[in-house]
PDB file of C-alpha atoms in Angstrom:
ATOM      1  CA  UNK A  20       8.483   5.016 -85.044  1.00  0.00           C
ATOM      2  CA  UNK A  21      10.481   2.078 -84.248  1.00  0.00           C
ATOM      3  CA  UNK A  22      12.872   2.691 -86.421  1.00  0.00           C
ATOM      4  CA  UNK A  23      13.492   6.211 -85.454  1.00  0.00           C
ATOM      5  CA  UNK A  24      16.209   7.248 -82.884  1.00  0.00           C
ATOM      6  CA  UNK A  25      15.084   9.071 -80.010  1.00  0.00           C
ATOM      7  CA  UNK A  26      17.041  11.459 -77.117  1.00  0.00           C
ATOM      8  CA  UNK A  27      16.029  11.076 -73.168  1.00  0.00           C
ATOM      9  CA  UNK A  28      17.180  13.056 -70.724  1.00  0.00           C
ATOM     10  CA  UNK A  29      18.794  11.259 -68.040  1.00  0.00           C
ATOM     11  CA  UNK A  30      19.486  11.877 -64.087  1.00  0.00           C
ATOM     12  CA  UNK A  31      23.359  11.675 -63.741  1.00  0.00           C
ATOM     13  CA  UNK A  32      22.871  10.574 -59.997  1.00  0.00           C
ATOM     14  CA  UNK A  33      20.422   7.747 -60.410  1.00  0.00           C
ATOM     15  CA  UNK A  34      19.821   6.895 -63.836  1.00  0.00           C
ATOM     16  CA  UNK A  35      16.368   7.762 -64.256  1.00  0.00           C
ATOM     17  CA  UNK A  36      14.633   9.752 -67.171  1.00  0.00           C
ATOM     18  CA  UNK A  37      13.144  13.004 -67.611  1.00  0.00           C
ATOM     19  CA  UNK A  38       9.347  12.385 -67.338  1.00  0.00           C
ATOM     20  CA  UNK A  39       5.937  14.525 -67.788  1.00  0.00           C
ATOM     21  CA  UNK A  40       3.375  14.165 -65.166  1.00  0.00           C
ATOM     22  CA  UNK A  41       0.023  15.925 -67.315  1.00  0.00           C
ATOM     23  CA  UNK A  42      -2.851  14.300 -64.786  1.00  0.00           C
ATOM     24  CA  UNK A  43      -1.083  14.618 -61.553  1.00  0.00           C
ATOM     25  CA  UNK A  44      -2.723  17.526 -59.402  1.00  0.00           C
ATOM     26  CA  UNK A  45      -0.732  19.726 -56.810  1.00  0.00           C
ATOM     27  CA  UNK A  46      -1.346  17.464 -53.811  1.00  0.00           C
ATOM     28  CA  UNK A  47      -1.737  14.198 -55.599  1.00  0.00           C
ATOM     29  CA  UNK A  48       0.771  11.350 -54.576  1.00  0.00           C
ATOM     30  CA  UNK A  49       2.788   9.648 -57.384  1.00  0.00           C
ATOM     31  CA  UNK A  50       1.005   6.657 -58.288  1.00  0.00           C
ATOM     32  CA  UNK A  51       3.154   6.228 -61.795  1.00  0.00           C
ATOM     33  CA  UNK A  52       6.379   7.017 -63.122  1.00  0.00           C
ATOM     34  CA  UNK A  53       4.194   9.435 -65.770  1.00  0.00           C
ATOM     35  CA  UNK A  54       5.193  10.184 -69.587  1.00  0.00           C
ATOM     36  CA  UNK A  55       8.806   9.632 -71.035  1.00  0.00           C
ATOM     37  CA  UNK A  56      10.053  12.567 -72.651  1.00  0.00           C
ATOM     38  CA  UNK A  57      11.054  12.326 -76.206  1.00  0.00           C
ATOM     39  CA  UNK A  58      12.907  14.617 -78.183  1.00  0.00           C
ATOM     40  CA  UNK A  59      13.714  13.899 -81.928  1.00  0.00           C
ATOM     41  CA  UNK A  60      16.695  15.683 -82.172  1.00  0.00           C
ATOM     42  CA  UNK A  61      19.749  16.024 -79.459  1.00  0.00           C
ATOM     43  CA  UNK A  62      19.483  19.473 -80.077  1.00  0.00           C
ATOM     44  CA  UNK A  63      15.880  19.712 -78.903  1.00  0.00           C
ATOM     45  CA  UNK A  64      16.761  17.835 -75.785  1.00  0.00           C
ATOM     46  CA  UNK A  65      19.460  19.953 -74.982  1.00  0.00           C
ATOM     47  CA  UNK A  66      17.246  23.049 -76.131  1.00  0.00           C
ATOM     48  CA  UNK A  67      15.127  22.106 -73.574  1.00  0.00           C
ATOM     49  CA  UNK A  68      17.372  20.929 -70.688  1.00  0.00           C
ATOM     50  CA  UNK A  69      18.613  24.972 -71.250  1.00  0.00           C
ATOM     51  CA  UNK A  70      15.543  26.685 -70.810  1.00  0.00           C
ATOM     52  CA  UNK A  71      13.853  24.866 -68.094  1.00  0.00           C
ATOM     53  CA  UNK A  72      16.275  23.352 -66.299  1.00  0.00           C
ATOM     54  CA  UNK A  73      19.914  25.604 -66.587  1.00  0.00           C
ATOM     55  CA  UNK A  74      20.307  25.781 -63.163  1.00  0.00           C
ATOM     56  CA  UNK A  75      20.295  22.000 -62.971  1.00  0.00           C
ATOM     57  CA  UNK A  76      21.297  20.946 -66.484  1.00  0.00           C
ATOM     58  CA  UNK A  77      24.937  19.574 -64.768  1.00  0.00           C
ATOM     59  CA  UNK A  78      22.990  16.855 -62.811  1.00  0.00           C
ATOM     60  CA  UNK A  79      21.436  15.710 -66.557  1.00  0.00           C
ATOM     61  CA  UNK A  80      23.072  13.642 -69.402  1.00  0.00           C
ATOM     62  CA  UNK A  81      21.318  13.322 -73.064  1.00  0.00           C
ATOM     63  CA  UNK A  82      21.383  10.112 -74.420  1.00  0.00           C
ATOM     64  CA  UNK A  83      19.840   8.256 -77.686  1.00  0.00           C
ATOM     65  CA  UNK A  84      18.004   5.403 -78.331  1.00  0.00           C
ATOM     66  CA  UNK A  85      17.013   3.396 -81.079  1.00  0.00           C
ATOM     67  CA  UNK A  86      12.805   3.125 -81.414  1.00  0.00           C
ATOM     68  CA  UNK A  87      12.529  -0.538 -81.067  1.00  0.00           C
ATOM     69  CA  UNK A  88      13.760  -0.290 -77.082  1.00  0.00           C
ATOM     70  CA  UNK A  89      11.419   2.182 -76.478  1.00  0.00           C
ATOM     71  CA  UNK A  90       8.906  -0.618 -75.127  1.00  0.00           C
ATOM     72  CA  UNK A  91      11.544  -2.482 -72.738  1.00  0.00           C
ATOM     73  CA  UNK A  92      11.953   1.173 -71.139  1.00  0.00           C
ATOM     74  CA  UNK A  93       8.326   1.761 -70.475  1.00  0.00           C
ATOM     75  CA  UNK A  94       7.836  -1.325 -68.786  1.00  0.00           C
ATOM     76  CA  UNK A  95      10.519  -1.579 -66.796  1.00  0.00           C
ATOM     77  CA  UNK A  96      10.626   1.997 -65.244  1.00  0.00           C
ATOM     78  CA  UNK A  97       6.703   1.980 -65.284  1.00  0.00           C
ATOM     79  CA  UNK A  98       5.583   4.702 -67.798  1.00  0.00           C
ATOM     80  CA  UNK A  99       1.683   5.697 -68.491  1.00  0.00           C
ATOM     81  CA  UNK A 100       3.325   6.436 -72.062  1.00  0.00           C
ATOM     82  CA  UNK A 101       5.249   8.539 -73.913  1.00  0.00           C
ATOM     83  CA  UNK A 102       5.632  12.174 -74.479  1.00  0.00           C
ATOM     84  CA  UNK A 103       6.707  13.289 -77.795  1.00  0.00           C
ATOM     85  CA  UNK A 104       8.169  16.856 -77.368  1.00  0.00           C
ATOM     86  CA  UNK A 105       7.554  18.720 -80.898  1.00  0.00           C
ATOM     87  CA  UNK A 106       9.069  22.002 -79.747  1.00  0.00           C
ATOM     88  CA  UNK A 107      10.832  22.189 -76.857  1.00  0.00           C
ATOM     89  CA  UNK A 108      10.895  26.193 -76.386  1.00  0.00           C
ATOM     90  CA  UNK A 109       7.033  26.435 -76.017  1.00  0.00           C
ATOM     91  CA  UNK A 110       6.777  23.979 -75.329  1.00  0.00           C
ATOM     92  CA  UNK A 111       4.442  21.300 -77.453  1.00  0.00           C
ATOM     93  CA  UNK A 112       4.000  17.529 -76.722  1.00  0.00           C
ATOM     94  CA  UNK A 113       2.084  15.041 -77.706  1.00  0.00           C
ATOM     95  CA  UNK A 114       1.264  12.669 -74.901  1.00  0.00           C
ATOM     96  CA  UNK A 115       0.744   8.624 -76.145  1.00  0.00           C
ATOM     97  CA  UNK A 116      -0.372   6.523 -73.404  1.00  0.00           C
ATOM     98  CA  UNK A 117       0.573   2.665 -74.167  1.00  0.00           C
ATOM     99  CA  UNK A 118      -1.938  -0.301 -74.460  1.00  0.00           C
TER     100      UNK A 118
END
């Protein structure tokens, strides 16, 4: 895994990533910056920037990183985990909380 590049979707205005939030209910404050979302391919990210986001896909950027700074990104935005997106058009993840 750590030696695996990975694609994030980015926020163009204020740098931060594309996150899952699986637990949170409809009323329920944000108590954590949720799941990263991981995409194995650029394609995949960008697959899935188009379908559920089009309208807004402008205000994202995809960008890669290599495995091994995957940790140094959870802690310092805050992520529960990550969320490994298999296939973006259903869509299927696999959420991996961190210990």
């Amino acid at each position: 895994m750590f030696s695996q590049v990975y694609y994030l979707i980015r926020k163009r205005e204020d740098g931060s990533y594309l996150a899952a939030h699986p637990e949170r209910g409809e009323r329920e404050e944000i108590a954590d910056a949720g799941y990263l979302l991981l995409f194995r391919e650029q394609f995949d990210a960008l697959g899935y920037l188009n379908k559920y986001g089009a309208d807004v896909s402008d205000r994202f950027a995809v960008e890669s990183i290599p495995g091994i700074q995957l940790k140094g990104i959870l802690n310092r935005w805050g992520f529960t985990g990550i969320a490994l997106v298999e296939d973006p058009l259903l869509p299927k993840v696999e959420f991996l909380r961190q210990s």
